[in-house]
CSV table of C-alpha atoms and ligand atoms in Angstrom, one decimal:
chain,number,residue,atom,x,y,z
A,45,UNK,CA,14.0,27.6,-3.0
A,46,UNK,CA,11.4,27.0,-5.6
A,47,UNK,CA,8.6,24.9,-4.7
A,48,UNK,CA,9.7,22.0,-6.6
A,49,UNK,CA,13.0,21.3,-5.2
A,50,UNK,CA,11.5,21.9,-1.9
A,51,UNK,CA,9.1,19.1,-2.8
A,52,UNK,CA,12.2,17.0,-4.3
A,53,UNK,CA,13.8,17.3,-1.0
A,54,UNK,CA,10.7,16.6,1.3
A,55,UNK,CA,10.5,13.7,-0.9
A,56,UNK,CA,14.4,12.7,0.1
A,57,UNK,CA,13.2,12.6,3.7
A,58,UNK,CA,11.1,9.8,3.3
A,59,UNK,CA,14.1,7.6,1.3
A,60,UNK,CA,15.8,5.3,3.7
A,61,UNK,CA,18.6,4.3,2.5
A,62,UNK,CA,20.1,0.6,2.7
A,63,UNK,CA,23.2,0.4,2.1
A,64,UNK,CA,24.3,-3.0,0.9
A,65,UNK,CA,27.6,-4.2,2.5
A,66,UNK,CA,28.0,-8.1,1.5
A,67,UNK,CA,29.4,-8.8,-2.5
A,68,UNK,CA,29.5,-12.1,-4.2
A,69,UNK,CA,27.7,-15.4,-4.6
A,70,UNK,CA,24.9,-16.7,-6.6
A,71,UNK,CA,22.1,-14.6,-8.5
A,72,UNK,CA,23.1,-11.5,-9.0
A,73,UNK,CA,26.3,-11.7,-7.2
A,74,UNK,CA,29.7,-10.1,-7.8
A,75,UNK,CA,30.7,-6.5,-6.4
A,76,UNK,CA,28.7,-3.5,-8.1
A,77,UNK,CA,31.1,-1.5,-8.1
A,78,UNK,CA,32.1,1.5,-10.7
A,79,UNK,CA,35.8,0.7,-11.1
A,80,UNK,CA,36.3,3.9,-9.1
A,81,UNK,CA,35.3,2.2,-5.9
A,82,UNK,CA,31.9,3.4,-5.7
A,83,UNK,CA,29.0,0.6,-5.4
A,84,UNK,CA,26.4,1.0,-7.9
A,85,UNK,CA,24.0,3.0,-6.9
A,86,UNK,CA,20.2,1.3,-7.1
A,87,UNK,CA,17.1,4.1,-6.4
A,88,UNK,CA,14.0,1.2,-6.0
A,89,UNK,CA,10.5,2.5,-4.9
A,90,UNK,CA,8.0,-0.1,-4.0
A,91,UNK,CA,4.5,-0.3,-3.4
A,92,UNK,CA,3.8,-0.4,0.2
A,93,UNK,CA,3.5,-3.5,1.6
A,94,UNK,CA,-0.2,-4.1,1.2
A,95,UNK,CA,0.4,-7.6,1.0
A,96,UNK,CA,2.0,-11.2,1.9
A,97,UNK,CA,3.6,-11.5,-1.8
A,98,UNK,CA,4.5,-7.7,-1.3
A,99,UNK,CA,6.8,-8.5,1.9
A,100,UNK,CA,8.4,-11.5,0.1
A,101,UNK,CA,9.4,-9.4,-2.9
A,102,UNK,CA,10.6,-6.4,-0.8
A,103,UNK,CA,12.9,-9.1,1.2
A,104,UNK,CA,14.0,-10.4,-2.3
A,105,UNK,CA,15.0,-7.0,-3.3
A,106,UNK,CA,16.9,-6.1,-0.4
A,107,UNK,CA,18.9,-9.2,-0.3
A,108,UNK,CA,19.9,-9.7,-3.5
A,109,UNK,CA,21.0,-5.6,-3.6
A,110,UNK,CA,23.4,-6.9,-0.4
A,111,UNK,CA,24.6,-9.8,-2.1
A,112,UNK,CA,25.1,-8.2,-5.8
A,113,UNK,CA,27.2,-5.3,-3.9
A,114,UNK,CA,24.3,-2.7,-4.7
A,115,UNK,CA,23.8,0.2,-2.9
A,116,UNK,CA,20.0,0.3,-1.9
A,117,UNK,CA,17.9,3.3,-1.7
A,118,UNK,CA,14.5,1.9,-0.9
A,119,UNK,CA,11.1,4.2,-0.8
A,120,UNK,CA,7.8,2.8,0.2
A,121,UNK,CA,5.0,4.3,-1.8
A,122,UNK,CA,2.2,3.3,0.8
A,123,UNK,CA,0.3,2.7,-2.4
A,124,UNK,CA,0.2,6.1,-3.4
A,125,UNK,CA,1.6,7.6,-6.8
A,126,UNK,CA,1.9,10.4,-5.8
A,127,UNK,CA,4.8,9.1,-3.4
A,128,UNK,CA,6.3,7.3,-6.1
A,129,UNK,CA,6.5,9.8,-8.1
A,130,UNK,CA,8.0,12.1,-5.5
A,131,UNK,CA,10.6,9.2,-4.9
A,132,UNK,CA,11.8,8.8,-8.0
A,133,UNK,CA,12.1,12.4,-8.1
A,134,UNK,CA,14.3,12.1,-5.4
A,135,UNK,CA,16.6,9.5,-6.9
A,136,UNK,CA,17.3,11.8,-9.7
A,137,UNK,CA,18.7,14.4,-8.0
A,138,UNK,CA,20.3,12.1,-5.5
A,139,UNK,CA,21.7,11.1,-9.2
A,140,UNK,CA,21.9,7.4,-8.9
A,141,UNK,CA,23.1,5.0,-11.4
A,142,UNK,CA,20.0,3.4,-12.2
A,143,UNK,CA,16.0,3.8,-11.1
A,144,UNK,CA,13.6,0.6,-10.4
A,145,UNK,CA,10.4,1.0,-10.0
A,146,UNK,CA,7.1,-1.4,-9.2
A,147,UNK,CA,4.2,1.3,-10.2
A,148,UNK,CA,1.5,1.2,-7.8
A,149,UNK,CA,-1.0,1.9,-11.2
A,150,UNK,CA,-0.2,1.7,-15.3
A,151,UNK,CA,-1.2,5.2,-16.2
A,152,UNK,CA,0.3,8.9,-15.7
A,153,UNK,CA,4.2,8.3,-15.5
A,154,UNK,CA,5.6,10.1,-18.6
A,155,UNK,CA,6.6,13.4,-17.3
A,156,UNK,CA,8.4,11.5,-14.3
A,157,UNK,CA,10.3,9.3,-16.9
A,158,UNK,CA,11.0,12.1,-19.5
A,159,UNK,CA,12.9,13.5,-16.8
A,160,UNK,CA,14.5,10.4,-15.6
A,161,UNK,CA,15.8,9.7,-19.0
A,162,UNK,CA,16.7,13.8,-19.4
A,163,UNK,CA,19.3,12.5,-16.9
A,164,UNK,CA,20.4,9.6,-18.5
A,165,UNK,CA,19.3,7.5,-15.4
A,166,UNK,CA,17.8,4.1,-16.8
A,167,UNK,CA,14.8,2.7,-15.4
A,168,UNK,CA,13.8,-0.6,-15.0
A,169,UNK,CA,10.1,-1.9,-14.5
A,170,UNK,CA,9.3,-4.4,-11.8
A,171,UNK,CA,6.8,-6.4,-11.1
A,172,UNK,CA,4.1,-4.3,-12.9
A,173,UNK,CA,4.2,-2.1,-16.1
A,174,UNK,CA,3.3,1.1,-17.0
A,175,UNK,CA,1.0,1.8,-20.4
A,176,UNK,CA,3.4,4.7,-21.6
A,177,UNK,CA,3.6,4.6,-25.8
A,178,UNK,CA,7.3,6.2,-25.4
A,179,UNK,CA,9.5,2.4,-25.0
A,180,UNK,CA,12.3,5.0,-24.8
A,181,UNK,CA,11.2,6.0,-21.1
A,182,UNK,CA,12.2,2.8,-19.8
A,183,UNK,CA,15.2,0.0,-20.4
A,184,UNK,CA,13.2,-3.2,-19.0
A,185,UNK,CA,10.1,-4.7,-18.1
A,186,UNK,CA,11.0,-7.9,-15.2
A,187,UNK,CA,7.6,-9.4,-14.4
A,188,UNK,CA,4.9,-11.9,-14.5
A,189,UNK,CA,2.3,-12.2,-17.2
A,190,UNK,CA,-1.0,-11.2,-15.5
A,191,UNK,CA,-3.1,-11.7,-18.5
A,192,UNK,CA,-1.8,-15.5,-18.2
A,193,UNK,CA,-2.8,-15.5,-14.9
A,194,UNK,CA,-6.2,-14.6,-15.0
A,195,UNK,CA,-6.9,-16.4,-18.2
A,196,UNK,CA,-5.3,-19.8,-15.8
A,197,UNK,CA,-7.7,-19.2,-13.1
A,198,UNK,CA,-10.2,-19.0,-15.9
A,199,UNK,CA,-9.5,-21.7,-17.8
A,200,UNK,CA,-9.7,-24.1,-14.0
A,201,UNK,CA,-13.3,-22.2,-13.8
A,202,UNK,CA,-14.6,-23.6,-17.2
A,203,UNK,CA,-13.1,-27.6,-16.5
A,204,UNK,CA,-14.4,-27.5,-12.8
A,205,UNK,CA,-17.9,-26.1,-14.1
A,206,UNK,CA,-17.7,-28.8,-17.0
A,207,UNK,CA,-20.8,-30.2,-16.4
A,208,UNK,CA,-22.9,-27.8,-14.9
A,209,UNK,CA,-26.1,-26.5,-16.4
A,210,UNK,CA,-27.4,-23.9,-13.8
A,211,UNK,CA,-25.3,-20.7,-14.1
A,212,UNK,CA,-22.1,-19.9,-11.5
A,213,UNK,CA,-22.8,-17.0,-9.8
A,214,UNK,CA,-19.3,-15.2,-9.5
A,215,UNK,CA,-17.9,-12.2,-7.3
A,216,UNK,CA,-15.0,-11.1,-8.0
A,217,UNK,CA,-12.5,-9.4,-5.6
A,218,UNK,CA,-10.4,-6.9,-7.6
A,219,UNK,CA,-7.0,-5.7,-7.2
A,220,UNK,CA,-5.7,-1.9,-6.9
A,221,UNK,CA,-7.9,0.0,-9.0
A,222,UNK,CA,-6.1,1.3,-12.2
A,223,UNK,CA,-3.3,-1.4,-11.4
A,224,UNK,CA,-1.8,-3.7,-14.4
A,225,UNK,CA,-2.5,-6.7,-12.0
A,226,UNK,CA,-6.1,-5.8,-11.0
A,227,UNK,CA,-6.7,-4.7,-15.5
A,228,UNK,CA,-5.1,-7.9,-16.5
A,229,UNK,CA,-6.0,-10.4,-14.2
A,230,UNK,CA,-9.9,-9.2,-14.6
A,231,UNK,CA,-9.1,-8.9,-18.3
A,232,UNK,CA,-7.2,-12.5,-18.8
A,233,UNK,CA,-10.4,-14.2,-16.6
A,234,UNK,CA,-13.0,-12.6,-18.9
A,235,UNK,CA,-12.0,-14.2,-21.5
A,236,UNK,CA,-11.6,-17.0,-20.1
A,237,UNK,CA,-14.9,-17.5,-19.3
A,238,UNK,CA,-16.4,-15.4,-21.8
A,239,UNK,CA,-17.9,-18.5,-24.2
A,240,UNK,CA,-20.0,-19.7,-21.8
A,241,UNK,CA,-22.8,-17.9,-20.8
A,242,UNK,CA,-23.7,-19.8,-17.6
A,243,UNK,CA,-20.8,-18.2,-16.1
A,244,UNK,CA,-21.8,-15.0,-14.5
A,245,UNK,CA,-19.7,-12.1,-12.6
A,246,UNK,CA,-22.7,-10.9,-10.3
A,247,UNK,CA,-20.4,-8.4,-8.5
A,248,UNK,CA,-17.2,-7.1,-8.6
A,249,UNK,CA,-15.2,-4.6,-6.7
A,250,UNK,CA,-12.0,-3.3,-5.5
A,251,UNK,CA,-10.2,-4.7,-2.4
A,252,UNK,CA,-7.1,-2.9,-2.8
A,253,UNK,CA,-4.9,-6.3,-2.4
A,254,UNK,CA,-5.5,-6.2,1.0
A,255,UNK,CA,-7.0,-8.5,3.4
A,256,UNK,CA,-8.7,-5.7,5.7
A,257,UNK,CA,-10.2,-4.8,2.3
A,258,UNK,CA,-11.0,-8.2,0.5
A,259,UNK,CA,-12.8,-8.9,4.2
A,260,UNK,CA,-15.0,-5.9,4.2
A,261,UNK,CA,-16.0,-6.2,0.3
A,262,UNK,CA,-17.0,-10.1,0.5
A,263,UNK,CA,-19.1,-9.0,3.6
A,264,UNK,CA,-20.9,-6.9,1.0
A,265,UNK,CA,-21.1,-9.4,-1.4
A,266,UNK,CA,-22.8,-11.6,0.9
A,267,UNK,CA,-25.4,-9.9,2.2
A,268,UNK,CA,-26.3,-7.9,-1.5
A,269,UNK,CA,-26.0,-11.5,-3.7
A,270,UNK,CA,-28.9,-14.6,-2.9
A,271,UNK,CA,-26.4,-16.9,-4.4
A,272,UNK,CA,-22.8,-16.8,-5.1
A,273,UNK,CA,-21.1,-19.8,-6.6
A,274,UNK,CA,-17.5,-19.1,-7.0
A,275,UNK,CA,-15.2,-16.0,-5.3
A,276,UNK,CA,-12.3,-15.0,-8.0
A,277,UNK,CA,-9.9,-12.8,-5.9
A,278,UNK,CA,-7.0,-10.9,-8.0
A,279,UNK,CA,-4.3,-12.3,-4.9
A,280,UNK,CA,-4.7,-14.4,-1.9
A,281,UNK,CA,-4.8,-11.9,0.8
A,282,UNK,CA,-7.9,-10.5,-0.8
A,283,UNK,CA,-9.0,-14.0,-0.5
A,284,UNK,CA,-7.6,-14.6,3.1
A,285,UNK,CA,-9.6,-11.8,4.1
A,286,UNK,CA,-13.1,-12.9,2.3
A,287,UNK,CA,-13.0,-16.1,3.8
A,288,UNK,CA,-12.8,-14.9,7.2
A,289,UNK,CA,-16.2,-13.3,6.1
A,290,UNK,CA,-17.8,-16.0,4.4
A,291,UNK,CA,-17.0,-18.0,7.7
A,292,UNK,CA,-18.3,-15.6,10.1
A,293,UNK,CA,-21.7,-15.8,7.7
A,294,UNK,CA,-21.8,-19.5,8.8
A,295,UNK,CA,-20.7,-20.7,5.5
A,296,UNK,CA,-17.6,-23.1,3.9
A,297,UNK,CA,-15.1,-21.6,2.3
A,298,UNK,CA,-13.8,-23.9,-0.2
A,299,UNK,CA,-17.1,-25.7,-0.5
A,300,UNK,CA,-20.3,-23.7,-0.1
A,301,UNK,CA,-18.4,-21.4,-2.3
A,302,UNK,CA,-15.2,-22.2,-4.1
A,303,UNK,CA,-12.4,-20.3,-4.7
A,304,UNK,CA,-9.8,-19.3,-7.0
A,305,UNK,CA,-7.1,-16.7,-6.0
A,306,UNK,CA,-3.8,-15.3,-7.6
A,307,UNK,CA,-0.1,-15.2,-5.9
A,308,UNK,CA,0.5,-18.7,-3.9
A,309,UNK,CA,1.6,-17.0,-0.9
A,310,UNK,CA,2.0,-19.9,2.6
A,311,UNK,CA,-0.7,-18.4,4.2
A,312,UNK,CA,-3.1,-19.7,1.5
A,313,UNK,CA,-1.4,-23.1,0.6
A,314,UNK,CA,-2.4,-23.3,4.6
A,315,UNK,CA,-5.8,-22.9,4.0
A,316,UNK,CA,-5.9,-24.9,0.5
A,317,UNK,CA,-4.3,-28.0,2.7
A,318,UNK,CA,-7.5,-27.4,5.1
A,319,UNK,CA,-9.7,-26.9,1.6
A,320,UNK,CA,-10.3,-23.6,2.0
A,321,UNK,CA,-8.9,-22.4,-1.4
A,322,UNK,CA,-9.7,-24.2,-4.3
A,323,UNK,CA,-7.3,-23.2,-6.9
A,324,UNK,CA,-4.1,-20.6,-6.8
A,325,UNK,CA,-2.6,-19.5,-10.3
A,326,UNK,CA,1.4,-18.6,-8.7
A,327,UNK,CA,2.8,-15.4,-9.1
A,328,UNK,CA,6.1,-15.5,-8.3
A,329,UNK,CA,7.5,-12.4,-5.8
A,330,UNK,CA,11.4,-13.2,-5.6
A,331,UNK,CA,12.8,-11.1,-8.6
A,332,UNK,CA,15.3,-9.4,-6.4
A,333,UNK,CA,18.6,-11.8,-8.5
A,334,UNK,CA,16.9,-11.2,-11.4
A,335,UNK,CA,16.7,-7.6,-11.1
A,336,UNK,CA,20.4,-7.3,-9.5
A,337,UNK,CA,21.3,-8.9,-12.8
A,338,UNK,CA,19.5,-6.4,-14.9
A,339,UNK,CA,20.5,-3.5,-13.4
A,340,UNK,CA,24.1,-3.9,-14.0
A,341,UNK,CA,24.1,-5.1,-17.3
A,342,UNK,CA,21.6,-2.0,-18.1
A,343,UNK,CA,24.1,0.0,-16.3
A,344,UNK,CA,27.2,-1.5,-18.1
A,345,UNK,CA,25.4,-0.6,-21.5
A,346,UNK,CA,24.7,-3.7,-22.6
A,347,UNK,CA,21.7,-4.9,-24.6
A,348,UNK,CA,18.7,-5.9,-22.3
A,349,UNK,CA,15.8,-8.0,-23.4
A,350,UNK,CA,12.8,-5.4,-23.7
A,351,UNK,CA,10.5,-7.6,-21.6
A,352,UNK,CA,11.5,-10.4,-19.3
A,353,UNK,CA,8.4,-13.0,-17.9
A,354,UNK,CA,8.4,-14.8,-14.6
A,355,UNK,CA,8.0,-18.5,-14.8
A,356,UNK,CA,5.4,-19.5,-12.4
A,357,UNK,CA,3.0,-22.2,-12.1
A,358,UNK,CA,-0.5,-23.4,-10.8
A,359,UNK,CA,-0.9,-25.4,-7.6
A,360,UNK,CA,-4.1,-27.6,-6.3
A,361,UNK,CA,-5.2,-28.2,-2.7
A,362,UNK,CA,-3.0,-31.6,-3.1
A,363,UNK,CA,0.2,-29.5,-4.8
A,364,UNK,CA,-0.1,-26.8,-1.9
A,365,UNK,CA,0.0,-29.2,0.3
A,366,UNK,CA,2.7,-31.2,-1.0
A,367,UNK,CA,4.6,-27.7,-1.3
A,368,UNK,CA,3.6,-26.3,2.1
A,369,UNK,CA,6.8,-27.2,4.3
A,370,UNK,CA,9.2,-25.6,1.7
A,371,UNK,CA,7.5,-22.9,0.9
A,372,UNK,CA,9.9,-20.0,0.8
A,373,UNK,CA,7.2,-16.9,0.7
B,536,AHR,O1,1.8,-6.8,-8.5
B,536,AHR,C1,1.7,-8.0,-7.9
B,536,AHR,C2,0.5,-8.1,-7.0
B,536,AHR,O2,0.6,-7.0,-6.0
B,536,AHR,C3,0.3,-9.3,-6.1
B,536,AHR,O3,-0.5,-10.2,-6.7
B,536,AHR,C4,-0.3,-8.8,-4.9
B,536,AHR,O4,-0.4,-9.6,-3.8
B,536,AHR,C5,0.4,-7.5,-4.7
B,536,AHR,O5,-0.1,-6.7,-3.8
């Protein structure tokens, strides 16, 4: 056996496969099935599950599979590329009908998707994209606009700041390095901010999306920085985690230093109600209809939009509050 499809087959071990029983109603509803019987066949590797908004979009995904009649192979990555890669592997020589993928980082996926499209299996992007210049490598692109996101968190930066004259010390909590969220949302918030001067990223550094992580970094950040205004996390667990930190250093988060955080999970519409987050640009997880829909039609042949945004909003400590009790993620 050659070392590769040893590799291919190691990687096979670690798919576990959910086989989707229910068909019909709502979303992506209706049987998947290939006129012959056979369900469609869905290969889907995912991140890990580094995070609140990563569990909601796993359970979205799942779901809707059972309910669209969609055969589920699911692979966690455990935030590793290399996994992913191996997955998807996997899913082509299982030879599924069609591969969806959330890539852990944007860089270093053409040789996986040349070969994915050597055998005529479709890929669709979710969640985050990949920075390949081949558009051929992939059918779709279902996902927020993280540029939007950080610029939005920005923008509430420069109108709370309005009338201050000192500078605003900022730290900033960043996502997976090399990740389209964590370049984006750094990227949309710089410019943002970028005309004033007075606004001031004093530190900034990785917290992998995790709250373990974003705790252990804003410790950092509190005992290297005199004076820090404002904490800018790239999603609330990050945040979740830092002000765990900023409280155990006797301060208010919220107040002594305010916060704005990415993905409007409940766990931090909890702590906005007790004004602990200040501001939280949405970013929605519960694509798993949307992507049902997608991978049929993409499947079937049909024409599929190139890129397809998530509408999302912004909430305050009064609109997470208000939204708190219905909160589905
Ligand atoms: O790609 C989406 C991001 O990944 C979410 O903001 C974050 O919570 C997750 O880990």
């Amino acid at each position: 056996m050659s070392k590769r499809a040893a590799a291919a087959l190691a990687a096979g071990a670690m798919v576990l496969t959910l086989t989707a029983c229910g068909s019909g109603g709502g979303g992506g509803g209706g049987s998947a099935d290939k006129g012959s019987g056979h369900k469609l066949v869905l290969g889907f590797s995912q991140v890990g599950a580094e995070s609140g908004w990563r569990t909601a979009n796993t359970k979205s995904v799942q779901e809707a599979a059972k309910k669209a009649g969609i055969e589920l192979k699911f692979s966690d990555a455990q935030q590793k590329q290399e996994n992913q890669i191996k997955a998807i592997r996997s899913f082509i020589q299982q030879k599924v009908d069609v591969i969806a993928f959330s890539p852990v980082v944007e860089s270093g996926w053409d040789t996986v998707l040349k070969e994915a499209k050597d055998a005529h299996i479709p890929v669709v992007l979710t969640d985050r994209a990949v920075d390949s210049k081949d558009e051929s490598l992939y059918a779709s692109f279902l996902g927020s606009d993280f540029v939007a996101e950080g610029k939005s968190a920005g923008d509430w930066l420069v109108k709370e700041y309005a009338s201050a004259s000192d500078d605003v010390n900022i730290v900033q909590l960043e996502g997976t390095t090399g990740s389209a969220p964590a370049n984006d949302r750094k990227a949309g918030f710089a410019d943002a901010v970028k005309a004033q001067p007075k606004f001031k990223v004093v530190a900034s550094q990785t917290g992998d999306f995790t709250r373990a992580k974003g705790k252990e970094v804003m410790q950092a950040f509190l005992k290297a920085q005199s004076k820090i205004d404002v904490l800018y996390a790239h999603n609330d667990d990050m945040a979740l985690g830092a002000i765990q930190a900023i409280e155990e250093a006797g301060k208010k988060p919220g107040k002594d230093i305010k916060i704005v955080s990415v993905d409007g999970v409940k766990d931090a519409f909890t702590a906005m109600s007790q004004g602990k987050i200040n501001y939280d640009v949405e970013c929605n997880p519960l694509l798993g209809d949307q992507l049902m829909d997608l991978v049929k039609k993409v499947k079937a042949g049909e024409q599929v939009p190139r890129r397809i945004k998530t509408e999302e909003g912004t909430f305050t400590p009064e609109q997470a509050t208000a939204a708190l009790p219905n909160r589905q993620y």
